[in-house]
Short mmCIF file of N, CA and C in Angstrom, two decimals:
data_model
loop_
_atom_site.label_atom_id
_atom_site.label_comp_id
_atom_site.label_asym_id
_atom_site.label_seq_id
_atom_site.Cartn_x
_atom_site.Cartn_y
_atom_site.Cartn_z
N MET A 43 -16.76 14.54 12.46
CA MET A 43 -17.91 15.32 12.05
C MET A 43 -19.21 14.60 12.41
N ASN A 44 -19.39 13.37 11.99
CA ASN A 44 -20.58 12.60 12.29
C ASN A 44 -20.18 11.31 12.97
N ASP A 45 -21.01 10.86 13.90
CA ASP A 45 -20.69 9.59 14.52
C ASP A 45 -21.20 8.45 13.63
N GLU A 46 -20.82 7.21 14.00
CA GLU A 46 -21.17 6.10 13.12
C GLU A 46 -22.64 5.74 13.14
N ASN A 47 -23.41 6.27 14.09
CA ASN A 47 -24.84 6.00 14.14
C ASN A 47 -25.64 6.88 13.20
N THR A 48 -25.00 7.86 12.59
CA THR A 48 -25.69 8.79 11.70
C THR A 48 -25.89 8.13 10.35
N LEU A 49 -27.12 8.11 9.89
CA LEU A 49 -27.44 7.48 8.60
C LEU A 49 -27.85 8.54 7.59
N TRP A 50 -27.38 8.38 6.38
CA TRP A 50 -27.82 9.21 5.27
C TRP A 50 -28.51 8.27 4.30
N THR A 51 -29.80 8.47 4.10
CA THR A 51 -30.57 7.54 3.27
C THR A 51 -31.17 8.29 2.08
N TYR A 52 -31.17 7.62 0.95
CA TYR A 52 -31.81 8.15 -0.24
C TYR A 52 -33.30 7.82 -0.20
N GLN A 53 -34.12 8.69 -0.79
CA GLN A 53 -35.54 8.42 -0.95
C GLN A 53 -36.01 9.11 -2.22
N LEU A 54 -37.17 8.72 -2.70
CA LEU A 54 -37.78 9.39 -3.85
C LEU A 54 -38.96 10.20 -3.35
N ASN A 55 -39.08 11.43 -3.83
CA ASN A 55 -40.24 12.24 -3.45
C ASN A 55 -41.40 11.89 -4.38
N PRO A 56 -42.58 12.48 -4.19
CA PRO A 56 -43.74 12.13 -5.01
C PRO A 56 -43.53 12.36 -6.51
N PHE A 57 -42.58 13.19 -6.89
CA PHE A 57 -42.34 13.45 -8.31
C PHE A 57 -41.23 12.58 -8.86
N HIS A 58 -40.82 11.56 -8.09
CA HIS A 58 -39.79 10.60 -8.48
C HIS A 58 -38.44 11.26 -8.72
N LEU A 59 -38.17 12.31 -7.97
CA LEU A 59 -36.85 12.93 -7.99
C LEU A 59 -36.11 12.50 -6.73
N PRO A 60 -34.80 12.34 -6.81
CA PRO A 60 -34.06 11.83 -5.65
C PRO A 60 -33.94 12.85 -4.53
N GLY A 61 -33.76 12.33 -3.35
CA GLY A 61 -33.54 13.16 -2.17
C GLY A 61 -32.77 12.36 -1.15
N MET A 62 -32.45 12.99 -0.03
CA MET A 62 -31.66 12.31 0.99
C MET A 62 -32.05 12.86 2.35
N GLN A 63 -32.03 12.00 3.35
CA GLN A 63 -32.25 12.38 4.75
C GLN A 63 -30.98 12.06 5.51
N GLY A 64 -30.60 12.91 6.43
CA GLY A 64 -29.42 12.63 7.23
C GLY A 64 -29.38 13.50 8.47
N ARG A 65 -28.30 13.35 9.21
CA ARG A 65 -28.08 14.14 10.42
C ARG A 65 -26.61 14.49 10.51
N ILE A 66 -26.34 15.68 11.06
CA ILE A 66 -24.96 16.05 11.34
C ILE A 66 -24.84 16.32 12.83
N ALA A 67 -23.74 15.88 13.41
CA ALA A 67 -23.47 16.10 14.83
C ALA A 67 -22.58 17.31 14.98
N LEU A 68 -22.98 18.23 15.86
CA LEU A 68 -22.22 19.46 16.09
C LEU A 68 -21.72 19.50 17.52
N GLY A 69 -20.49 19.91 17.68
CA GLY A 69 -19.94 20.11 19.01
C GLY A 69 -19.77 18.84 19.80
N THR A 70 -19.40 19.00 21.04
CA THR A 70 -19.17 17.86 21.92
C THR A 70 -20.37 17.55 22.80
N CYS A 71 -21.41 18.39 22.73
CA CYS A 71 -22.57 18.19 23.60
C CYS A 71 -23.59 17.22 23.01
N GLY A 72 -23.34 16.71 21.82
CA GLY A 72 -24.25 15.74 21.22
C GLY A 72 -25.41 16.34 20.46
N LEU A 73 -25.32 17.61 20.08
CA LEU A 73 -26.38 18.24 19.30
C LEU A 73 -26.41 17.63 17.90
N VAL A 74 -27.57 17.13 17.51
CA VAL A 74 -27.74 16.52 16.20
C VAL A 74 -28.75 17.34 15.41
N VAL A 75 -28.36 17.75 14.20
CA VAL A 75 -29.21 18.58 13.35
C VAL A 75 -29.71 17.72 12.19
N PRO A 76 -31.04 17.55 12.06
CA PRO A 76 -31.55 16.79 10.92
C PRO A 76 -31.43 17.59 9.62
N VAL A 77 -31.05 16.90 8.56
CA VAL A 77 -30.85 17.52 7.25
C VAL A 77 -31.73 16.81 6.25
N THR A 78 -32.50 17.59 5.48
CA THR A 78 -33.30 17.06 4.39
C THR A 78 -32.78 17.66 3.10
N ILE A 79 -32.41 16.79 2.16
CA ILE A 79 -31.87 17.24 0.88
C ILE A 79 -32.87 16.89 -0.21
N ASN A 80 -33.30 17.91 -0.95
CA ASN A 80 -34.23 17.72 -2.06
C ASN A 80 -33.50 18.02 -3.36
N CYS A 81 -33.62 17.12 -4.32
CA CYS A 81 -32.97 17.30 -5.62
C CYS A 81 -34.03 17.71 -6.64
N TYR A 82 -33.67 18.64 -7.49
CA TYR A 82 -34.61 19.12 -8.50
C TYR A 82 -34.16 18.80 -9.91
N TYR A 83 -33.29 17.82 -10.03
CA TYR A 83 -32.90 17.31 -11.34
C TYR A 83 -32.45 15.86 -11.15
N ARG A 84 -32.60 15.05 -12.15
CA ARG A 84 -32.45 13.60 -12.01
C ARG A 84 -31.03 13.12 -11.78
N GLU A 85 -30.02 13.79 -12.29
CA GLU A 85 -28.66 13.29 -12.14
C GLU A 85 -28.00 13.69 -10.83
N ALA A 86 -28.75 14.16 -9.87
CA ALA A 86 -28.19 14.62 -8.60
C ALA A 86 -27.44 13.53 -7.83
N PRO A 87 -27.93 12.29 -7.70
CA PRO A 87 -27.15 11.32 -6.93
C PRO A 87 -25.75 11.08 -7.49
N GLU A 88 -25.57 11.19 -8.78
CA GLU A 88 -24.23 11.03 -9.34
C GLU A 88 -23.39 12.28 -9.10
N THR A 89 -24.02 13.43 -9.08
CA THR A 89 -23.29 14.69 -8.92
C THR A 89 -22.92 14.95 -7.47
N TYR A 90 -23.82 14.70 -6.53
CA TYR A 90 -23.59 15.00 -5.13
C TYR A 90 -23.52 13.72 -4.32
N ALA A 91 -22.33 13.36 -3.93
CA ALA A 91 -22.13 12.16 -3.12
C ALA A 91 -22.52 12.46 -1.67
N PRO A 92 -22.93 11.43 -0.91
CA PRO A 92 -23.27 11.66 0.50
C PRO A 92 -22.15 12.29 1.31
N ASP A 93 -20.89 11.94 1.00
CA ASP A 93 -19.77 12.56 1.73
C ASP A 93 -19.72 14.06 1.51
N PHE A 94 -19.95 14.50 0.26
CA PHE A 94 -19.98 15.93 -0.04
C PHE A 94 -21.13 16.59 0.72
N CYS A 95 -22.30 15.97 0.68
CA CYS A 95 -23.48 16.55 1.35
C CYS A 95 -23.25 16.69 2.85
N LYS A 96 -22.66 15.68 3.49
CA LYS A 96 -22.38 15.76 4.93
C LYS A 96 -21.39 16.87 5.24
N ARG A 97 -20.28 16.88 4.50
CA ARG A 97 -19.23 17.86 4.76
C ARG A 97 -19.72 19.29 4.52
N HIS A 98 -20.41 19.49 3.40
CA HIS A 98 -20.88 20.84 3.06
C HIS A 98 -22.00 21.28 4.00
N SER A 99 -22.88 20.37 4.40
CA SER A 99 -23.95 20.70 5.35
C SER A 99 -23.37 21.14 6.69
N PHE A 100 -22.30 20.48 7.12
CA PHE A 100 -21.64 20.85 8.38
C PHE A 100 -21.10 22.27 8.29
N ILE A 101 -20.43 22.59 7.18
CA ILE A 101 -19.87 23.94 7.00
C ILE A 101 -20.98 24.98 6.95
N VAL A 102 -22.05 24.69 6.20
CA VAL A 102 -23.14 25.65 6.06
C VAL A 102 -23.86 25.86 7.38
N CYS A 103 -24.00 24.82 8.18
CA CYS A 103 -24.64 24.96 9.49
C CYS A 103 -23.83 25.93 10.36
N ARG A 104 -22.52 25.80 10.34
CA ARG A 104 -21.67 26.73 11.09
C ARG A 104 -21.78 28.15 10.53
N LEU A 105 -21.83 28.27 9.20
CA LEU A 105 -21.97 29.60 8.59
C LEU A 105 -23.29 30.25 8.97
N ALA A 106 -24.37 29.46 9.00
CA ALA A 106 -25.69 29.99 9.37
C ALA A 106 -25.66 30.54 10.80
N CYS A 107 -25.01 29.83 11.71
CA CYS A 107 -24.89 30.32 13.08
C CYS A 107 -24.05 31.60 13.12
N MET A 108 -23.02 31.66 12.29
CA MET A 108 -22.18 32.86 12.24
C MET A 108 -22.94 34.05 11.66
N LEU A 109 -23.86 33.79 10.73
CA LEU A 109 -24.69 34.87 10.20
C LEU A 109 -25.57 35.46 11.30
N VAL A 110 -26.16 34.59 12.11
CA VAL A 110 -26.97 35.08 13.23
C VAL A 110 -26.09 35.84 14.21
N ASP A 111 -24.88 35.33 14.46
CA ASP A 111 -23.95 36.04 15.34
C ASP A 111 -23.58 37.41 14.77
N ALA A 112 -23.51 37.52 13.44
CA ALA A 112 -23.17 38.80 12.81
C ALA A 112 -24.22 39.86 13.13
N ILE A 113 -25.49 39.49 13.13
CA ILE A 113 -26.52 40.49 13.44
C ILE A 113 -26.60 40.75 14.93
N ARG A 114 -25.97 39.88 15.73
CA ARG A 114 -25.91 40.10 17.17
C ARG A 114 -24.71 40.95 17.56
N GLY A 115 -23.99 41.45 16.56
CA GLY A 115 -22.90 42.37 16.84
C GLY A 115 -21.52 41.76 16.87
N ARG A 116 -21.36 40.55 16.34
CA ARG A 116 -20.05 39.90 16.41
C ARG A 116 -19.23 40.03 15.14
N GLY A 117 -19.80 40.62 14.11
CA GLY A 117 -19.04 40.91 12.89
C GLY A 117 -18.77 39.70 12.01
N VAL A 118 -17.95 39.90 10.99
CA VAL A 118 -17.64 38.89 9.99
C VAL A 118 -16.39 38.14 10.43
N THR A 119 -16.46 36.80 10.42
CA THR A 119 -15.33 35.98 10.83
C THR A 119 -14.49 35.58 9.62
N GLU A 120 -13.33 35.00 9.90
CA GLU A 120 -12.44 34.56 8.83
C GLU A 120 -13.06 33.41 8.03
N MET A 121 -13.78 32.52 8.69
CA MET A 121 -14.45 31.42 7.97
C MET A 121 -15.49 31.97 7.00
N MET A 122 -16.20 33.00 7.42
CA MET A 122 -17.19 33.61 6.53
C MET A 122 -16.50 34.20 5.30
N ARG A 123 -15.35 34.81 5.50
CA ARG A 123 -14.62 35.41 4.37
C ARG A 123 -14.15 34.34 3.38
N ARG A 124 -13.86 33.14 3.86
CA ARG A 124 -13.42 32.05 2.98
C ARG A 124 -14.56 31.52 2.12
N HIS A 125 -15.79 31.52 2.64
CA HIS A 125 -16.89 30.84 1.96
C HIS A 125 -17.92 31.77 1.31
N LEU A 126 -17.87 33.07 1.62
CA LEU A 126 -18.85 34.02 1.07
C LEU A 126 -18.21 34.89 0.00
N SER A 127 -19.03 35.29 -0.97
CA SER A 127 -18.55 36.21 -2.00
C SER A 127 -18.31 37.59 -1.38
N GLN A 128 -17.56 38.41 -2.07
CA GLN A 128 -17.25 39.75 -1.56
C GLN A 128 -18.52 40.58 -1.38
N GLU A 129 -19.48 40.43 -2.30
CA GLU A 129 -20.75 41.16 -2.19
C GLU A 129 -21.51 40.76 -0.92
N CYS A 130 -21.53 39.46 -0.60
CA CYS A 130 -22.18 39.00 0.63
C CYS A 130 -21.50 39.58 1.87
N ILE A 131 -20.19 39.58 1.86
CA ILE A 131 -19.45 40.11 3.01
C ILE A 131 -19.76 41.58 3.21
N GLU A 132 -19.80 42.35 2.13
CA GLU A 132 -20.11 43.78 2.23
C GLU A 132 -21.51 43.99 2.79
N ARG A 133 -22.48 43.19 2.36
CA ARG A 133 -23.85 43.32 2.88
C ARG A 133 -23.93 42.97 4.36
N ILE A 134 -23.22 41.92 4.76
CA ILE A 134 -23.24 41.52 6.17
C ILE A 134 -22.56 42.58 7.03
N GLU A 135 -21.45 43.15 6.56
CA GLU A 135 -20.79 44.21 7.31
C GLU A 135 -21.69 45.44 7.43
N PHE A 136 -22.44 45.75 6.38
CA PHE A 136 -23.38 46.87 6.43
C PHE A 136 -24.49 46.57 7.44
N MET A 137 -25.02 45.34 7.41
CA MET A 137 -26.06 44.94 8.35
C MET A 137 -25.51 45.00 9.77
N TRP A 138 -24.27 44.58 9.97
CA TRP A 138 -23.65 44.60 11.28
C TRP A 138 -23.55 46.04 11.80
N GLU A 139 -23.18 46.98 10.93
CA GLU A 139 -23.10 48.38 11.33
C GLU A 139 -24.48 48.92 11.71
N LEU A 140 -25.51 48.52 10.95
CA LEU A 140 -26.86 48.95 11.29
C LEU A 140 -27.30 48.39 12.64
N MET A 141 -26.98 47.13 12.88
CA MET A 141 -27.41 46.49 14.12
C MET A 141 -26.67 47.05 15.34
N GLN A 142 -25.47 47.58 15.15
CA GLN A 142 -24.76 48.18 16.27
C GLN A 142 -25.49 49.42 16.79
N SER A 143 -26.16 50.12 15.89
CA SER A 143 -26.86 51.33 16.30
C SER A 143 -28.30 51.05 16.72
N TYR A 144 -28.75 49.81 16.61
CA TYR A 144 -30.13 49.45 16.93
C TYR A 144 -30.15 48.63 18.20
N GLU A 145 -31.00 48.99 19.14
CA GLU A 145 -31.15 48.21 20.35
C GLU A 145 -32.44 47.42 20.25
N CYS A 146 -32.35 46.13 20.53
CA CYS A 146 -33.55 45.29 20.51
C CYS A 146 -34.39 45.60 21.75
N THR A 147 -35.58 46.16 21.54
CA THR A 147 -36.44 46.49 22.67
C THR A 147 -37.74 45.74 22.54
N SER A 148 -38.28 45.35 23.67
CA SER A 148 -39.57 44.67 23.68
C SER A 148 -40.67 45.73 23.60
N GLN A 149 -41.92 45.28 23.60
CA GLN A 149 -43.04 46.22 23.50
C GLN A 149 -43.12 47.13 24.71
N SER A 150 -42.60 46.67 25.83
CA SER A 150 -42.64 47.50 27.04
C SER A 150 -41.50 48.51 27.08
N GLY A 151 -40.58 48.45 26.09
CA GLY A 151 -39.49 49.41 26.03
C GLY A 151 -38.24 48.96 26.76
N ILE A 152 -38.26 47.78 27.37
CA ILE A 152 -37.10 47.27 28.09
C ILE A 152 -36.15 46.63 27.08
N VAL A 153 -34.86 46.90 27.22
CA VAL A 153 -33.89 46.32 26.30
C VAL A 153 -33.91 44.80 26.43
N ASP A 154 -34.09 44.13 25.30
CA ASP A 154 -34.20 42.68 25.25
C ASP A 154 -32.83 42.11 24.92
N ASP A 155 -32.05 41.78 25.95
CA ASP A 155 -30.68 41.35 25.71
C ASP A 155 -30.53 39.85 25.56
N HIS A 156 -31.64 39.10 25.56
CA HIS A 156 -31.51 37.65 25.42
C HIS A 156 -30.93 37.27 24.06
N ILE A 157 -31.13 38.13 23.06
CA ILE A 157 -30.59 37.84 21.73
C ILE A 157 -29.06 37.85 21.77
N LYS A 158 -28.48 38.68 22.61
CA LYS A 158 -27.02 38.74 22.70
C LYS A 158 -26.46 37.76 23.73
N ARG A 159 -27.29 37.29 24.64
CA ARG A 159 -26.81 36.47 25.75
C ARG A 159 -26.75 34.98 25.43
N PHE A 160 -27.76 34.43 24.77
CA PHE A 160 -27.84 32.99 24.55
C PHE A 160 -27.06 32.55 23.32
N PRO A 161 -26.64 31.28 23.28
CA PRO A 161 -25.90 30.78 22.12
C PRO A 161 -26.83 30.48 20.95
N THR A 162 -26.26 30.37 19.77
CA THR A 162 -27.03 29.97 18.59
C THR A 162 -27.14 28.45 18.60
N VAL A 163 -28.36 27.94 18.34
CA VAL A 163 -28.60 26.50 18.32
C VAL A 163 -29.32 26.15 17.03
N PRO A 164 -28.64 25.50 16.08
CA PRO A 164 -29.32 25.10 14.85
C PRO A 164 -30.29 23.95 15.14
N ARG A 165 -31.48 24.00 14.53
CA ARG A 165 -32.51 22.99 14.79
C ARG A 165 -32.74 22.05 13.61
N TRP A 166 -32.74 22.58 12.39
CA TRP A 166 -32.91 21.74 11.20
C TRP A 166 -32.36 22.47 9.98
N MET A 167 -32.15 21.70 8.92
CA MET A 167 -31.61 22.26 7.69
C MET A 167 -32.32 21.63 6.50
N GLU A 168 -32.71 22.47 5.56
CA GLU A 168 -33.30 22.04 4.28
C GLU A 168 -32.33 22.42 3.17
N VAL A 169 -31.99 21.47 2.33
CA VAL A 169 -31.05 21.70 1.25
C VAL A 169 -31.77 21.45 -0.07
N SER A 170 -31.60 22.35 -1.02
CA SER A 170 -32.18 22.18 -2.36
C SER A 170 -31.05 22.14 -3.37
N LEU A 171 -30.90 20.98 -4.02
CA LEU A 171 -29.92 20.85 -5.09
C LEU A 171 -30.63 21.29 -6.36
N VAL A 172 -30.43 22.54 -6.74
CA VAL A 172 -31.17 23.15 -7.84
C VAL A 172 -30.59 22.74 -9.19
N SER A 173 -29.28 22.77 -9.31
CA SER A 173 -28.62 22.34 -10.54
C SER A 173 -27.21 21.88 -10.17
N ASN A 174 -26.44 21.47 -11.16
CA ASN A 174 -25.11 20.97 -10.83
C ASN A 174 -24.14 22.08 -10.41
N ASP A 175 -24.58 23.35 -10.48
CA ASP A 175 -23.72 24.44 -10.01
C ASP A 175 -24.43 25.40 -9.06
N ARG A 176 -25.56 24.95 -8.47
CA ARG A 176 -26.29 25.80 -7.52
C ARG A 176 -26.93 24.96 -6.42
N ILE A 177 -26.69 25.37 -5.16
CA ILE A 177 -27.28 24.72 -3.99
C ILE A 177 -27.86 25.81 -3.09
N GLU A 178 -29.07 25.59 -2.59
CA GLU A 178 -29.71 26.53 -1.67
C GLU A 178 -29.91 25.85 -0.32
N TYR A 179 -29.56 26.56 0.75
CA TYR A 179 -29.68 26.05 2.11
C TYR A 179 -30.60 26.95 2.92
N ASN A 180 -31.47 26.35 3.71
CA ASN A 180 -32.29 27.05 4.70
C ASN A 180 -32.02 26.39 6.04
N VAL A 181 -31.60 27.18 7.01
CA VAL A 181 -31.24 26.65 8.33
C VAL A 181 -32.04 27.39 9.39
N ASN A 182 -32.71 26.62 10.26
CA ASN A 182 -33.45 27.18 11.38
C ASN A 182 -32.48 27.27 12.57
N VAL A 183 -32.31 28.48 13.11
CA VAL A 183 -31.39 28.71 14.22
C VAL A 183 -32.16 29.38 15.35
N ASP A 184 -32.10 28.78 16.53
CA ASP A 184 -32.74 29.36 17.72
C ASP A 184 -31.69 30.11 18.55
N VAL A 185 -32.12 31.25 19.09
CA VAL A 185 -31.31 32.01 20.04
C VAL A 185 -32.25 32.34 21.19
N GLY A 186 -32.13 31.60 22.27
CA GLY A 186 -33.06 31.79 23.38
C GLY A 186 -34.47 31.51 22.92
N LYS A 187 -35.37 32.49 23.08
CA LYS A 187 -36.75 32.30 22.65
C LYS A 187 -37.00 32.83 21.24
N SER A 188 -35.97 33.36 20.59
CA SER A 188 -36.10 33.88 19.22
C SER A 188 -35.70 32.82 18.20
N VAL A 189 -36.39 32.83 17.07
CA VAL A 189 -36.12 31.88 16.00
C VAL A 189 -35.69 32.67 14.76
N PHE A 190 -34.57 32.26 14.17
CA PHE A 190 -34.06 32.89 12.96
C PHE A 190 -33.97 31.85 11.85
N HIS A 191 -34.11 32.31 10.63
CA HIS A 191 -33.92 31.44 9.47
C HIS A 191 -32.80 32.03 8.62
N SER A 192 -31.75 31.26 8.43
CA SER A 192 -30.64 31.68 7.59
C SER A 192 -30.80 31.03 6.23
N THR A 193 -30.61 31.82 5.19
CA THR A 193 -30.68 31.32 3.82
C THR A 193 -29.34 31.60 3.16
N LEU A 194 -28.76 30.56 2.58
CA LEU A 194 -27.50 30.70 1.85
C LEU A 194 -27.65 30.04 0.49
N VAL A 195 -27.21 30.73 -0.55
CA VAL A 195 -27.23 30.20 -1.92
C VAL A 195 -25.79 30.10 -2.39
N PHE A 196 -25.38 28.90 -2.74
CA PHE A 196 -24.02 28.65 -3.19
C PHE A 196 -24.01 28.39 -4.70
N ARG A 197 -22.99 28.94 -5.36
CA ARG A 197 -22.72 28.70 -6.78
C ARG A 197 -21.32 28.14 -6.88
N LYS A 198 -21.15 27.27 -7.85
CA LYS A 198 -19.82 26.71 -8.08
C LYS A 198 -19.05 27.64 -9.00
N ARG A 199 -17.93 28.16 -8.50
CA ARG A 199 -17.06 29.03 -9.27
C ARG A 199 -15.72 28.34 -9.39
N ALA A 200 -15.36 27.99 -10.63
CA ALA A 200 -14.18 27.16 -10.89
C ALA A 200 -14.42 25.84 -10.16
N SER A 201 -13.62 25.49 -9.18
CA SER A 201 -13.84 24.23 -8.45
C SER A 201 -14.26 24.48 -7.01
N LYS A 202 -14.63 25.71 -6.68
CA LYS A 202 -14.96 26.07 -5.30
C LYS A 202 -16.42 26.51 -5.20
N TRP A 203 -17.08 26.10 -4.12
CA TRP A 203 -18.45 26.54 -3.84
C TRP A 203 -18.38 27.83 -3.04
N VAL A 204 -19.04 28.89 -3.57
CA VAL A 204 -19.02 30.20 -2.95
C VAL A 204 -20.46 30.66 -2.72
N ALA A 205 -20.75 31.19 -1.54
CA ALA A 205 -22.08 31.72 -1.26
C ALA A 205 -22.25 33.06 -1.97
N VAL A 206 -23.25 33.14 -2.84
CA VAL A 206 -23.51 34.38 -3.56
C VAL A 206 -24.68 35.14 -2.93
N HIS A 207 -25.37 34.49 -1.98
CA HIS A 207 -26.47 35.13 -1.27
C HIS A 207 -26.48 34.60 0.15
N ALA A 208 -26.54 35.48 1.12
CA ALA A 208 -26.62 35.11 2.54
C ALA A 208 -27.59 36.07 3.22
N ASP A 209 -28.59 35.50 3.91
CA ASP A 209 -29.61 36.33 4.52
C ASP A 209 -30.06 35.69 5.83
N VAL A 210 -30.50 36.52 6.76
CA VAL A 210 -31.05 36.07 8.03
C VAL A 210 -32.35 36.81 8.26
N GLY A 211 -33.37 36.09 8.67
CA GLY A 211 -34.64 36.73 8.95
C GLY A 211 -35.35 36.09 10.08
#
């Protein structure tokens, strides 16, 4: 998942709450995505270990790219079904159906197919540790010249983290 040169460091923000900086490596091409983790309660370093943050950030980065792919007409994948709540899946499937009937056109009226042609490239990720059972992720994803922001909110249900909100804008 991460090479040995990747560092995850703790820091204190101006309000003396803990946070973390790190990077995750994606794919074989050497793409590195910077991750900033902000904690909004004091016991976060004990609750969220760096290994959990790295592993979960990697999964969420892939999910964010899949969300962008969903609006590009690729539908809901099996990985999305494992990590998203049923309500999120239904909303994404509805959005996917809407996008199938919508053609992306530029101001000149020419069909803008670059959104469907280029790969998704995550650029950065912001993580907010809101409480011991809620995490919010914001991921910047580029597709050609277009920029998308994926937002995912995870809640802990039993012992599993499940996305209860997933959005792309």
